[in-house]
Structures are given as structure tokens and as C-alpha cells.
Amino acid sequence: MAFGTATAGDPKWWPAWIRYTVLANLCWFVFMGNCYSSGITTGFEDMAIEFRVGFGSLTDIVSWSVFALGVSNFFWMPLAMCIGKRPVILISMVIFLAGLIWSVYAPTLDSLLGARILASFGAGSVESLGPSMIADLFLERYFATAMALFALFLSGGSQIGPVIAGYLIADQGWRWFFKLCAILNAANLFFCLFFLPETSYRRPYVYSGETAAEADKEAIEMHEYKHGKNMGDGLATVPTGTAPGVPYAGSYWKDLVAFRNRGQEETGLRSFPKQLTLPWRFLVVPGAVYAVMSYGIMLGGIVIISSQIPQLFAPPPYLFDSKAIGLFTLASFIGVIVAYPLAGPMTDLLSRTLTRRNSNIHKPEHRIPALILPFLLCPWGLILYAYTVSEAKPYYAAAVGFAVQAAGLCFVPSVVLSYVVDAYPTEGGEALVLINAGKNLVAFGVTKGNAQWLASQGLKKMYGEMAAIQWAVLLLGLPLYFLGPWLRAKTQRFV
């Protein structure tokens, strides 16, 4: 089999400008999907008047959007394995755009709900394909840094979306928020047509190593063999940009319009039924299940706060209008921005440090201790937020709590996603399907029940229980750190 069967050369050795342009387009796409999903919460007051419904009914357009973002992964990733990741990204962006246009002109709440489910189904593709393509493009030692940037844009969409929506809704009405999303998504689609080549690559050898670090060593050895270029001792001498200045192996522009035989599966769509079943095998893999739980429960905390802000801050004593609600949500994005320099780079640095202390033997579990920081900080954000609002204290204290909780959306994904991709380099895409679908289903369940939860428990007790759940889930990372290699060995036959 030729070295570049599925695409023009191993993406890990593409020129830096191609790899970073692909990363930028993926970040833009995931930002827009989450901006659209969560941003409309600032318009709930205006929408309640127009549609003559209560806030409880309006939360459905958020919860079902989160649901569609998640379950769509079970469709998009198997399809990408059959026909390629580039065509799936482009198709899903067109569906997202169609849903956005429908949202602009939806005459009823039920119609808007249908539009948001369709749009979110399209936008959900990038939540699993994005990390999978990042794994295609970057060597193991830079996984967490690249994925933290992706997580920054993912969470940034959820936090900046309400700010943008707040000002647009106050000046132009809530439909203009959807118009802006449609314009920005159309621009993203245009750039992806020209600057998002196929990253699927059928390697002419099978990984003998069980981790991505060992697989990368084989990729380097193959590169040295094909190009007669000595890159030194394994990964240690790979340049910071992760590519040794190799020109694109083929015609870039011809590669963009080549859509035949681009997936990992050589039989194409005939493999689609089999691909649909593959993510489910990770239900018996403790590392993947832990990633679902930890990512989902952190996302759930953010979704609960975001969906309840209009209900808690529009009435006295705060009397926030849509602009003020939007600005309040900006606090959470500040938390994400502060967390980013620590999240990805810290995880990568910690992994390299523990590898050196382990006689230069790398284990994916070396990333897990980075969860100590979100364990110590993030659940306290929920408690501070609930205490401040329930006691009618100054809103800036609640904003600090929101920011601390939101930091977990950068910390946790950068650790657990890079851990799974590191531990299962050849099956990482299938694991990411389960993780991204699962975490959205967890968030959906929490969001659907949050109105009844608040009514029955009260604000302080509800958020205290949520914080306790987060502590319990993050604490499970401790046994995974020590038992992870043994658990991976025991469950290897299932994957």
C-alpha cells in the first residue's frame, strides 16, 4: 500500500501552516455550534413574551439542542470513517446552516425547537471529529495543548454566545442573533472549502505500541526511512512545531477536490453498519467511561447555571436586562481564559516530567494528576454562586463563582480527551464518539431536570449536591491513575 493512499502524506508531517489552519477552522466551527446552542438564553425574557410561555418551557430549546449536539456523534464519526472527515465536516456545516436559517424564520416555539435540533445535529459533528483530526495532525506530546485550545473555543462559544446575543437582542431582537450565527457559519464553510484538507491517513504499517507515544516513534522511523532524514532519538528531538519542514506530499488543490476512497475504511459506505456499533465497545473501558462522567458533569454545571441566569437575575433584586445577562456570562469566559495557559501546557509538561521520572517510559496515566487543580477549585465555584444569589449578595461574587466553575470546561477535557487518544491511538475516534455523545447526554439529563431539582431542593442545596457529585467523579481519577495500565490490559480484547 502506498505511503499516501488516503491523503497526500502523513498529516503529522504537513507544513505547519496547513495544520494550524485546519485547527483554526475546527475551533471556529466548534465555537459557532456552542455559541448558537447556549447564546439564546439571554433572550428568554423577550421570547417568553412573544411565544406566551414560561421560562420552564424555553429551557427545552437549550436542553434538546445539547441532546442533538451529543447524539449526532453516533452518526457523523462512523460516516467519516467510511467517506472521510473532510466531506463529513462540509456536509454537517451545510446542515447547520440550514438549521440556522430555519431558526431565523421559525414562527412558533415548536418550529424553533425543530430548527435548533436540526442545526445542533449538524454542529455536533465537530465535537468528536475535531479531537480526532487534532490527533491526526499533532504528535502525542502536543495533544493536550492543541486539545486545550479546541476546548477553549468550545467553552468560549458557550460563554461568549450569551454576550453577543444579549446586545443583539436588546437592539435588534432575538432573531438577529440567529442571523449573525448564519453569516459567521457561512464564512466558516467558505474557508473550510479551501483550507481544510482530508486528515484521514491509512498507514502502511500497524501500530505495535499500545500508546500514542510509541505509535509516534514508529511514525518517525517510517518518515526517516522514506525520506532518508535522521531526526534523532525518537520524540526527544522533534521540533516544537511538530513537523520537520517536509513539503506537502502532492498537489494541495487537487487533494481538496478528491473525495473518492478518503475514509479509513477501504470498503467505503459498506462498512457503515459495522462502524455504527464500534463506539459502544468502549462502554466496558473504564478510561472512556470516566471521561464521559467527568466531562459531562462539568458541562452539566455550566449548563445549569446558564439556563437559570434569566430566571434568577431578571427579577428583583438584580433586575438584569438581556445586555446585563450577557455581560454576566462573560465572567465564565474569563475563567476559561485564565485556565487555558495551565490546562493544556500543564498537562503536557506533567506527562513529560512523569515520563522522565519513570525511566523515560511513557504511560497515558501520566496526564491524570493534572485533574488535581479542577478537583480543588471548580466545585467551589458552584457553592459560591449559589450562596451569593440565594442571599442576594453583590452579583460580582456570583460572577467569580461562575468563572471558577467554567474553568473546569478547559481543565477537564484537555486531560481526559488527551488521555483517551493517547491510550487508544488507533481507536481514539470511536472512543471520542462515546465521550462526546455521553457528556452531552449527561448535560441534557441535568438540564431537563434542573427546574424540578431547584423547586424541590432550593438553590443552596441543589448546587451543593452538584458540587458533591463533581468532587466524587473527579476523585475517581485517583484509582484510574494507579490501576489504569492494568485496566487497559484487561479490557484490550474489547477494543
Short mmCIF file of C-alpha atoms in Angstrom, two decimals:
data_model
loop_
_atom_site.label_atom_id
_atom_site.label_comp_id
_atom_site.label_asym_id
_atom_site.label_seq_id
_atom_site.Cartn_x
_atom_site.Cartn_y
_atom_site.Cartn_z
CA MET A 1 0.00 0.00 0.00
CA ALA A 2 1.38 3.40 -0.93
CA PHE A 3 2.56 5.70 1.85
CA GLY A 4 -0.05 8.31 0.94
CA THR A 5 -3.01 6.15 -0.02
CA ALA A 6 -5.72 8.08 1.76
CA THR A 7 -4.24 11.55 1.67
CA ALA A 8 -1.13 13.32 0.43
CA GLY A 9 1.32 12.28 3.14
CA ASP A 10 1.09 11.73 6.88
CA PRO A 11 -0.71 14.79 8.34
CA LYS A 12 1.73 14.84 11.26
CA TRP A 13 4.43 15.95 8.79
CA TRP A 14 2.40 18.51 6.86
CA PRO A 15 3.71 22.10 6.82
CA ALA A 16 2.76 24.00 9.96
CA TRP A 17 0.55 26.49 8.10
CA ILE A 18 -1.73 23.68 6.88
CA ARG A 19 -2.03 22.02 10.28
CA TYR A 20 -2.70 25.25 12.14
CA THR A 21 -5.20 26.44 9.53
CA VAL A 22 -7.13 23.19 9.94
CA LEU A 23 -7.03 23.64 13.72
CA ALA A 24 -8.30 27.22 13.36
CA ASN A 25 -11.23 26.13 11.17
CA LEU A 26 -12.17 23.38 13.62
CA CYS A 27 -12.02 25.82 16.53
CA TRP A 28 -14.23 28.28 14.61
CA PHE A 29 -16.79 25.56 13.88
CA VAL A 30 -17.00 24.27 17.46
CA PHE A 31 -17.22 27.86 18.73
CA MET A 32 -20.20 28.59 16.48
CA GLY A 33 -22.03 25.39 17.41
CA ASN A 34 -21.86 26.12 21.13
CA CYS A 35 -22.46 29.84 20.65
CA TYR A 36 -25.70 29.01 18.84
CA SER A 37 -26.73 26.38 21.38
CA SER A 38 -26.32 28.45 24.55
CA GLY A 39 -26.39 32.08 23.43
CA ILE A 40 -30.15 32.37 23.13
CA THR A 41 -30.66 32.08 26.91
CA THR A 42 -30.23 35.85 27.22
CA GLY A 43 -33.32 36.30 25.06
CA PHE A 44 -35.62 34.17 27.18
CA GLU A 45 -37.50 37.16 28.59
CA ASP A 46 -38.36 38.52 25.12
CA MET A 47 -39.17 35.05 23.80
CA ALA A 48 -41.43 34.28 26.75
CA ILE A 49 -43.48 37.36 25.86
CA GLU A 50 -43.58 36.62 22.12
CA PHE A 51 -44.46 32.93 22.46
CA ARG A 52 -46.54 33.38 25.66
CA VAL A 53 -44.78 30.64 27.61
CA GLY A 54 -42.85 30.39 30.88
CA PHE A 55 -39.11 30.08 31.39
CA GLY A 56 -39.53 26.36 32.07
CA SER A 57 -40.81 25.76 28.53
CA LEU A 58 -37.99 27.79 27.00
CA THR A 59 -35.28 25.65 28.60
CA ASP A 60 -36.31 22.89 26.17
CA ILE A 61 -34.72 24.76 23.26
CA VAL A 62 -31.42 24.59 25.15
CA SER A 63 -31.66 21.06 26.56
CA TRP A 64 -32.74 19.46 23.26
CA SER A 65 -30.02 21.39 21.44
CA VAL A 66 -27.46 19.91 23.84
CA PHE A 67 -29.01 16.48 23.26
CA ALA A 68 -28.72 16.80 19.46
CA LEU A 69 -25.12 18.00 19.71
CA GLY A 70 -24.33 14.80 21.56
CA VAL A 71 -26.25 12.05 19.77
CA SER A 72 -25.19 13.31 16.34
CA ASN A 73 -21.72 11.96 17.08
CA PHE A 74 -23.05 8.41 16.74
CA PHE A 75 -23.83 9.23 13.09
CA TRP A 76 -21.08 11.59 11.97
CA MET A 77 -17.97 9.73 13.13
CA PRO A 78 -18.94 6.35 11.60
CA LEU A 79 -19.76 8.18 8.37
CA ALA A 80 -16.38 9.93 8.47
CA MET A 81 -14.59 6.62 8.85
CA CYS A 82 -16.29 5.46 5.65
CA ILE A 83 -16.12 8.52 3.37
CA GLY A 84 -13.54 10.77 5.04
CA LYS A 85 -13.54 13.55 7.62
CA ARG A 86 -13.43 16.50 5.20
CA PRO A 87 -16.69 15.64 3.36
CA VAL A 88 -18.46 14.97 6.65
CA ILE A 89 -17.39 18.33 8.07
CA LEU A 90 -18.62 20.11 4.92
CA ILE A 91 -21.95 18.23 4.83
CA SER A 92 -22.61 18.86 8.51
CA MET A 93 -21.82 22.56 8.11
CA VAL A 94 -24.42 22.82 5.35
CA ILE A 95 -27.00 21.16 7.64
CA PHE A 96 -26.01 23.55 10.44
CA LEU A 97 -26.52 26.49 8.08
CA ALA A 98 -29.95 25.20 7.02
CA GLY A 99 -31.00 24.91 10.67
CA LEU A 100 -29.75 28.43 11.37
CA ILE A 101 -31.80 29.89 8.53
CA TRP A 102 -34.86 27.97 9.74
CA SER A 103 -34.26 29.37 13.26
CA VAL A 104 -34.36 32.91 11.91
CA TYR A 105 -37.83 32.45 10.41
CA ALA A 106 -39.40 29.96 12.87
CA PRO A 107 -42.97 31.20 13.53
CA THR A 108 -43.69 29.16 16.67
CA LEU A 109 -41.79 27.74 19.63
CA ASP A 110 -42.27 24.19 18.33
CA SER A 111 -40.89 25.22 14.94
CA LEU A 112 -37.91 26.86 16.64
CA LEU A 113 -37.32 23.70 18.66
CA GLY A 114 -37.22 21.65 15.45
CA ALA A 115 -34.85 24.14 13.82
CA ARG A 116 -32.49 24.04 16.78
CA ILE A 117 -32.44 20.24 16.83
CA LEU A 118 -31.55 20.17 13.11
CA ALA A 119 -28.88 22.87 13.44
CA SER A 120 -27.35 21.23 16.51
CA PHE A 121 -27.33 17.84 14.79
CA GLY A 122 -25.15 19.40 12.09
CA ALA A 123 -22.96 21.34 14.51
CA GLY A 124 -22.33 18.26 16.65
CA SER A 125 -20.05 16.62 14.09
CA VAL A 126 -17.03 18.67 15.08
CA GLU A 127 -17.21 17.70 18.76
CA SER A 128 -15.84 14.24 18.00
CA LEU A 129 -14.25 14.85 14.60
CA GLY A 130 -12.34 17.86 15.94
CA PRO A 131 -10.29 15.95 18.56
CA SER A 132 -9.89 13.07 16.11
CA MET A 133 -8.45 15.37 13.45
CA ILE A 134 -6.20 17.01 16.05
CA ALA A 135 -4.85 13.55 16.85
CA ASP A 136 -4.22 13.08 13.11
CA LEU A 137 -2.28 16.34 12.91
CA PHE A 138 -0.17 16.51 16.08
CA LEU A 139 2.27 14.23 17.85
CA GLU A 140 1.41 12.85 21.29
CA ARG A 141 3.48 15.35 23.24
CA TYR A 142 1.32 18.22 21.90
CA PHE A 143 -2.10 16.56 22.17
CA ALA A 144 -3.17 18.31 25.36
CA THR A 145 -2.04 21.77 24.23
CA ALA A 146 -3.91 21.53 20.92
CA MET A 147 -6.97 19.99 22.56
CA ALA A 148 -6.98 22.65 25.27
CA LEU A 149 -7.16 25.27 22.52
CA PHE A 150 -10.06 23.35 20.98
CA ALA A 151 -11.73 23.13 24.42
CA LEU A 152 -11.14 26.87 24.87
CA PHE A 153 -13.16 27.64 21.74
CA LEU A 154 -15.79 25.03 22.62
CA SER A 155 -16.39 26.53 26.05
CA GLY A 156 -15.83 30.04 24.72
CA GLY A 157 -18.79 29.61 22.40
CA SER A 158 -20.98 28.76 25.37
CA GLN A 159 -19.76 31.78 27.32
CA ILE A 160 -19.37 34.48 24.65
CA GLY A 161 -22.56 33.48 22.83
CA PRO A 162 -24.83 34.96 25.52
CA VAL A 163 -22.81 38.21 25.49
CA ILE A 164 -23.23 38.62 21.74
CA ALA A 165 -26.88 37.60 21.94
CA GLY A 166 -27.56 39.97 24.82
CA TYR A 167 -26.58 43.06 22.87
CA LEU A 168 -28.15 41.94 19.61
CA ILE A 169 -31.43 41.01 21.29
CA ALA A 170 -31.59 44.33 23.15
CA ASP A 171 -31.07 46.31 19.93
CA GLN A 172 -32.46 44.14 17.11
CA GLY A 173 -34.49 41.28 18.63
CA TRP A 174 -33.65 37.62 19.22
CA ARG A 175 -33.90 36.57 15.56
CA TRP A 176 -30.90 38.71 14.69
CA PHE A 177 -28.71 36.50 16.87
CA PHE A 178 -29.52 33.57 14.59
CA LYS A 179 -28.86 35.74 11.51
CA LEU A 180 -25.39 36.56 12.80
CA CYS A 181 -24.70 32.88 13.51
CA ALA A 182 -25.77 32.03 9.95
CA ILE A 183 -23.44 34.66 8.46
CA LEU A 184 -20.45 33.50 10.53
CA ASN A 185 -21.13 29.84 9.78
CA ALA A 186 -21.34 30.57 6.04
CA ALA A 187 -17.94 32.27 6.25
CA ASN A 188 -16.55 29.26 8.14
CA LEU A 189 -17.91 26.95 5.43
CA PHE A 190 -16.20 29.04 2.75
CA PHE A 191 -12.81 28.81 4.49
CA CYS A 192 -13.21 25.08 5.11
CA LEU A 193 -13.77 24.52 1.39
CA PHE A 194 -10.24 25.80 0.74
CA PHE A 195 -8.33 25.29 3.99
CA LEU A 196 -9.45 22.00 5.48
CA PRO A 197 -7.81 19.06 3.64
CA GLU A 198 -8.56 15.44 4.46
CA THR A 199 -6.62 14.24 7.54
CA SER A 200 -7.56 10.54 7.39
CA TYR A 201 -4.45 8.51 6.64
CA ARG A 202 -4.07 4.76 6.10
CA ARG A 203 -0.67 3.92 7.44
CA PRO A 204 1.29 1.20 5.62
CA TYR A 205 2.12 -0.38 8.98
CA VAL A 206 0.16 -1.35 12.07
CA TYR A 207 0.98 0.18 15.43
CA SER A 208 2.75 -2.34 17.61
CA GLY A 209 2.78 0.05 20.57
CA GLU A 210 -0.21 0.45 22.84
CA THR A 211 0.15 4.19 23.32
CA ALA A 212 0.27 7.20 21.02
CA ALA A 213 3.83 7.99 22.12
CA GLU A 214 5.03 4.58 20.93
CA ALA A 215 2.99 4.94 17.74
CA ASP A 216 4.62 8.31 17.09
CA LYS A 217 8.05 6.72 17.36
CA GLU A 218 7.07 4.33 14.59
CA ALA A 219 5.75 7.24 12.51
CA ILE A 220 9.10 9.00 12.93
CA GLU A 221 11.01 5.86 11.97
CA MET A 222 8.84 5.44 8.87
CA HIS A 223 9.41 9.08 7.97
CA GLU A 224 13.19 8.68 8.34
CA TYR A 225 13.10 5.55 6.19
CA LYS A 226 11.06 7.16 3.40
CA HIS A 227 12.95 10.47 3.36
CA GLY A 228 16.42 9.36 4.44
CA LYS A 229 16.42 12.01 7.13
CA ASN A 230 17.70 11.32 10.65
CA MET A 231 15.56 13.05 13.25
CA GLY A 232 17.49 11.82 16.25
CA ASP A 233 16.32 9.87 19.24
CA GLY A 234 12.59 9.38 18.83
CA LEU A 235 10.37 12.21 20.01
CA ALA A 236 13.01 13.97 22.02
CA THR A 237 14.32 15.95 19.05
CA VAL A 238 11.08 16.65 17.21
CA PRO A 239 10.86 20.42 16.75
CA THR A 240 8.34 22.40 18.73
CA GLY A 241 6.15 22.89 15.68
CA THR A 242 5.89 19.06 15.48
CA ALA A 243 6.82 18.97 11.77
CA PRO A 244 10.33 18.69 10.35
CA GLY A 245 9.72 21.07 7.45
CA VAL A 246 8.51 18.45 4.99
CA PRO A 247 6.70 19.92 1.95
CA TYR A 248 3.13 18.83 1.23
CA ALA A 249 3.39 15.42 -0.48
CA GLY A 250 1.28 16.03 -3.56
CA SER A 251 -0.98 18.70 -5.04
CA TYR A 252 -2.79 20.53 -2.25
CA TRP A 253 -5.53 21.88 -4.52
CA LYS A 254 -6.17 18.55 -6.25
CA ASP A 255 -6.35 16.91 -2.85
CA LEU A 256 -9.16 19.28 -1.82
CA VAL A 257 -11.45 18.08 -4.62
CA ALA A 258 -10.62 14.37 -4.35
CA PHE A 259 -13.50 12.75 -2.43
CA ARG A 260 -13.25 9.11 -3.53
CA ASN A 261 -11.74 6.50 -1.21
CA ARG A 262 -10.83 9.02 1.51
CA GLY A 263 -12.04 7.24 4.66
CA GLN A 264 -10.18 4.82 6.88
CA GLU A 265 -12.43 2.01 5.64
CA GLU A 266 -11.38 0.81 2.19
CA THR A 267 -14.86 -0.61 1.54
CA GLY A 268 -16.47 2.82 2.00
CA LEU A 269 -20.14 3.03 2.95
CA ARG A 270 -20.46 -0.76 3.01
CA SER A 271 -18.66 -0.56 6.36
CA PHE A 272 -21.14 1.96 7.80
CA PRO A 273 -23.30 -0.58 9.73
CA LYS A 274 -20.18 -2.03 11.36
CA GLN A 275 -18.86 1.43 12.21
CA LEU A 276 -22.13 2.31 13.95
CA THR A 277 -21.51 -0.44 16.52
CA LEU A 278 -17.83 0.23 17.26
CA PRO A 279 -18.15 3.15 19.75
CA TRP A 280 -20.33 1.05 22.06
CA ARG A 281 -17.47 -1.31 22.90
CA PHE A 282 -15.87 1.50 24.90
CA LEU A 283 -18.67 1.19 27.46
CA VAL A 284 -16.52 -1.55 29.05
CA VAL A 285 -13.36 0.60 29.01
CA PRO A 286 -13.02 2.39 32.39
CA GLY A 287 -10.94 5.25 30.98
CA ALA A 288 -13.57 6.12 28.38
CA VAL A 289 -16.43 5.84 30.88
CA TYR A 290 -14.53 8.09 33.28
CA ALA A 291 -14.04 10.66 30.51
CA VAL A 292 -17.80 10.66 29.86
CA MET A 293 -18.62 11.15 33.54
CA SER A 294 -16.03 13.83 34.31
CA TYR A 295 -16.56 15.88 31.14
CA GLY A 296 -20.34 15.52 31.34
CA ILE A 297 -20.65 16.58 34.96
CA MET A 298 -18.51 19.70 34.38
CA LEU A 299 -20.56 20.62 31.32
CA GLY A 300 -23.74 19.97 33.31
CA GLY A 301 -22.72 22.51 35.95
CA ILE A 302 -22.23 25.20 33.31
CA VAL A 303 -25.49 24.41 31.51
CA ILE A 304 -27.45 24.57 34.77
CA ILE A 305 -26.06 28.00 35.64
CA SER A 306 -26.54 29.36 32.12
CA SER A 307 -30.13 28.16 31.78
CA GLN A 308 -31.12 29.59 35.19
CA ILE A 309 -29.49 33.02 34.87
CA PRO A 310 -32.56 34.73 33.29
CA GLN A 311 -34.84 33.21 35.94
CA LEU A 312 -32.59 34.27 38.84
CA PHE A 313 -31.26 37.65 37.67
CA ALA A 314 -34.15 39.21 35.70
CA PRO A 315 -36.42 39.65 38.79
CA PRO A 316 -35.53 41.82 41.82
CA PRO A 317 -33.09 42.45 43.42
CA TYR A 318 -30.83 42.26 40.35
CA LEU A 319 -33.22 43.36 37.55
CA PHE A 320 -30.85 42.36 34.74
CA ASP A 321 -31.91 43.05 31.14
CA SER A 322 -30.58 40.99 28.21
CA LYS A 323 -27.42 43.11 27.94
CA ALA A 324 -26.62 42.72 31.62
CA ILE A 325 -27.27 38.97 31.48
CA GLY A 326 -24.93 38.70 28.51
CA LEU A 327 -22.19 40.63 30.30
CA PHE A 328 -22.62 38.46 33.39
CA THR A 329 -21.93 35.32 31.38
CA LEU A 330 -18.68 36.90 30.19
CA ALA A 331 -17.31 36.17 33.66
CA SER A 332 -17.32 32.47 32.88
CA PHE A 333 -15.26 33.05 29.75
CA ILE A 334 -12.69 34.90 31.81
CA GLY A 335 -12.42 31.75 33.91
CA VAL A 336 -11.79 29.71 30.77
CA ILE A 337 -9.15 32.18 29.52
CA VAL A 338 -7.31 32.10 32.85
CA ALA A 339 -7.43 28.29 32.87
CA TYR A 340 -6.14 27.77 29.33
CA PRO A 341 -2.42 28.52 29.92
CA LEU A 342 -2.48 25.99 32.76
CA ALA A 343 -4.73 23.33 31.23
CA GLY A 344 -3.10 22.02 28.06
CA PRO A 345 0.56 23.02 28.53
CA MET A 346 0.47 21.90 32.18
CA THR A 347 -0.92 18.50 31.19
CA ASP A 348 1.74 18.02 28.52
CA LEU A 349 4.53 19.20 30.83
CA LEU A 350 3.34 16.96 33.66
CA SER A 351 3.19 13.99 31.29
CA ARG A 352 6.77 14.59 30.10
CA THR A 353 8.03 15.09 33.67
CA LEU A 354 6.47 11.86 34.95
CA THR A 355 7.77 10.03 31.89
CA ARG A 356 11.34 11.12 32.67
CA ARG A 357 10.92 10.00 36.28
CA ASN A 358 9.62 6.65 35.03
CA SER A 359 12.89 5.81 33.22
CA ASN A 360 11.55 7.53 30.06
CA ILE A 361 8.72 5.00 29.83
CA HIS A 362 5.56 6.89 28.91
CA LYS A 363 2.12 5.98 30.25
CA PRO A 364 -1.12 7.74 29.28
CA GLU A 365 -1.97 7.85 33.01
CA HIS A 366 0.80 10.43 33.48
CA ARG A 367 -1.77 13.02 32.36
CA ILE A 368 -4.33 12.26 35.08
CA PRO A 369 -2.65 14.11 38.02
CA ALA A 370 -3.47 17.35 36.18
CA LEU A 371 -7.06 16.83 37.42
CA ILE A 372 -5.94 17.82 40.93
CA LEU A 373 -6.38 21.50 40.10
CA PRO A 374 -10.02 21.32 38.91
CA PHE A 375 -10.78 19.00 41.86
CA LEU A 376 -9.53 21.61 44.32
CA LEU A 377 -11.11 24.64 42.63
CA CYS A 378 -14.07 24.11 40.32
CA PRO A 379 -16.83 22.67 42.57
CA TRP A 380 -16.31 25.58 44.98
CA GLY A 381 -17.48 27.85 42.18
CA LEU A 382 -20.95 26.28 42.34
CA ILE A 383 -21.14 26.79 46.11
CA LEU A 384 -20.02 30.42 45.91
CA TYR A 385 -22.50 31.12 43.11
CA ALA A 386 -25.46 29.56 44.95
CA TYR A 387 -24.68 31.27 48.27
CA THR A 388 -24.33 34.68 46.62
CA VAL A 389 -27.60 34.51 44.68
CA SER A 390 -29.69 32.93 47.44
CA GLU A 391 -28.55 35.60 49.93
CA ALA A 392 -28.94 38.43 47.37
CA LYS A 393 -25.29 39.37 47.77
CA PRO A 394 -23.46 41.52 45.17
CA TYR A 395 -23.55 39.88 41.76
CA TYR A 396 -19.79 40.08 41.20
CA ALA A 397 -19.27 37.34 43.80
CA ALA A 398 -21.62 35.11 41.79
CA ALA A 399 -19.65 36.01 38.66
CA VAL A 400 -16.45 34.82 40.35
CA GLY A 401 -18.15 31.53 41.24
CA PHE A 402 -19.33 31.14 37.65
CA ALA A 403 -15.79 31.79 36.37
CA VAL A 404 -14.26 29.22 38.73
CA GLN A 405 -16.78 26.58 37.66
CA ALA A 406 -16.28 27.40 33.97
CA ALA A 407 -12.53 26.87 34.27
CA GLY A 408 -13.31 23.16 34.57
CA LEU A 409 -14.50 23.16 30.95
CA CYS A 410 -10.91 23.83 29.92
CA PHE A 411 -9.11 21.75 32.55
CA VAL A 412 -11.08 18.51 32.39
CA PRO A 413 -11.44 17.97 28.60
CA SER A 414 -7.77 18.75 27.96
CA VAL A 415 -6.84 15.95 30.38
CA VAL A 416 -9.41 13.23 29.69
CA LEU A 417 -9.57 13.61 25.89
CA SER A 418 -5.79 13.58 25.51
CA TYR A 419 -5.63 10.60 27.90
CA VAL A 420 -8.06 8.55 25.82
CA VAL A 421 -6.45 9.43 22.48
CA ASP A 422 -3.04 8.66 23.98
CA ALA A 423 -4.18 5.31 25.38
CA TYR A 424 -6.04 4.22 22.23
CA PRO A 425 -4.29 5.86 19.24
CA THR A 426 -5.88 3.68 16.56
CA GLU A 427 -9.38 3.58 18.10
CA GLY A 428 -9.43 7.10 19.52
CA GLY A 429 -12.09 8.35 17.08
CA GLU A 430 -14.53 5.66 18.19
CA ALA A 431 -13.87 6.44 21.85
CA LEU A 432 -14.42 10.15 21.21
CA VAL A 433 -17.86 9.39 19.76
CA LEU A 434 -18.94 7.78 23.01
CA ILE A 435 -17.32 10.50 25.12
CA ASN A 436 -18.82 13.46 23.27
CA ALA A 437 -22.25 11.87 22.99
CA GLY A 438 -22.16 10.71 26.59
CA LYS A 439 -21.11 14.03 28.11
CA ASN A 440 -23.89 15.83 26.23
CA LEU A 441 -26.42 13.23 27.37
CA VAL A 442 -25.30 13.79 30.97
CA ALA A 443 -25.69 17.54 30.49
CA PHE A 444 -29.09 17.00 28.82
CA GLY A 445 -30.36 14.95 31.75
CA VAL A 446 -29.15 17.51 34.27
CA THR A 447 -30.68 20.39 32.30
CA LYS A 448 -34.03 18.66 31.76
CA GLY A 449 -34.43 18.04 35.47
CA ASN A 450 -32.95 21.26 36.83
CA ALA A 451 -36.29 23.10 37.19
CA GLN A 452 -37.76 20.34 39.37
CA TRP A 453 -34.45 19.96 41.21
CA LEU A 454 -34.41 23.67 42.05
CA ALA A 455 -38.05 23.67 43.14
CA SER A 456 -37.64 20.67 45.44
CA GLN A 457 -34.21 21.37 46.96
CA GLY A 458 -33.70 25.11 46.79
CA LEU A 459 -30.71 26.89 45.30
CA LYS A 460 -28.10 26.22 48.01
CA LYS A 461 -28.86 22.54 48.43
CA MET A 462 -29.16 21.90 44.69
CA TYR A 463 -25.79 23.45 43.88
CA GLY A 464 -24.19 21.83 46.93
CA GLU A 465 -25.33 18.43 45.69
CA MET A 466 -23.98 19.20 42.21
CA ALA A 467 -20.62 20.20 43.70
CA ALA A 468 -20.51 16.96 45.71
CA ILE A 469 -21.15 14.94 42.55
CA GLN A 470 -18.29 16.75 40.79
CA TRP A 471 -15.91 16.05 43.67
CA ALA A 472 -16.90 12.38 43.71
CA VAL A 473 -16.44 11.95 39.96
CA LEU A 474 -13.10 13.76 39.81
CA LEU A 475 -11.86 11.72 42.78
CA LEU A 476 -12.31 8.57 40.70
CA GLY A 477 -9.29 9.72 38.72
CA LEU A 478 -7.12 8.53 41.63
CA PRO A 479 -7.78 4.79 41.20
CA LEU A 480 -7.61 5.25 37.43
CA TYR A 481 -4.10 6.69 37.77
CA PHE A 482 -2.82 3.67 39.69
CA LEU A 483 -4.91 0.94 38.06
CA GLY A 484 -5.10 2.37 34.54
CA PRO A 485 -2.36 0.22 32.94
CA TRP A 486 -3.83 -2.94 34.46
CA LEU A 487 -7.37 -1.98 33.40
CA ARG A 488 -6.23 -1.22 29.85
CA ALA A 489 -4.53 -4.58 29.63
CA LYS A 490 -7.64 -6.38 30.90
CA THR A 491 -10.01 -4.59 28.51
CA GLN A 492 -7.70 -4.57 25.47
CA ARG A 493 -9.51 -7.52 23.89
CA PHE A 494 -12.73 -5.49 23.71
CA VAL A 495 -11.18 -2.69 21.63
#
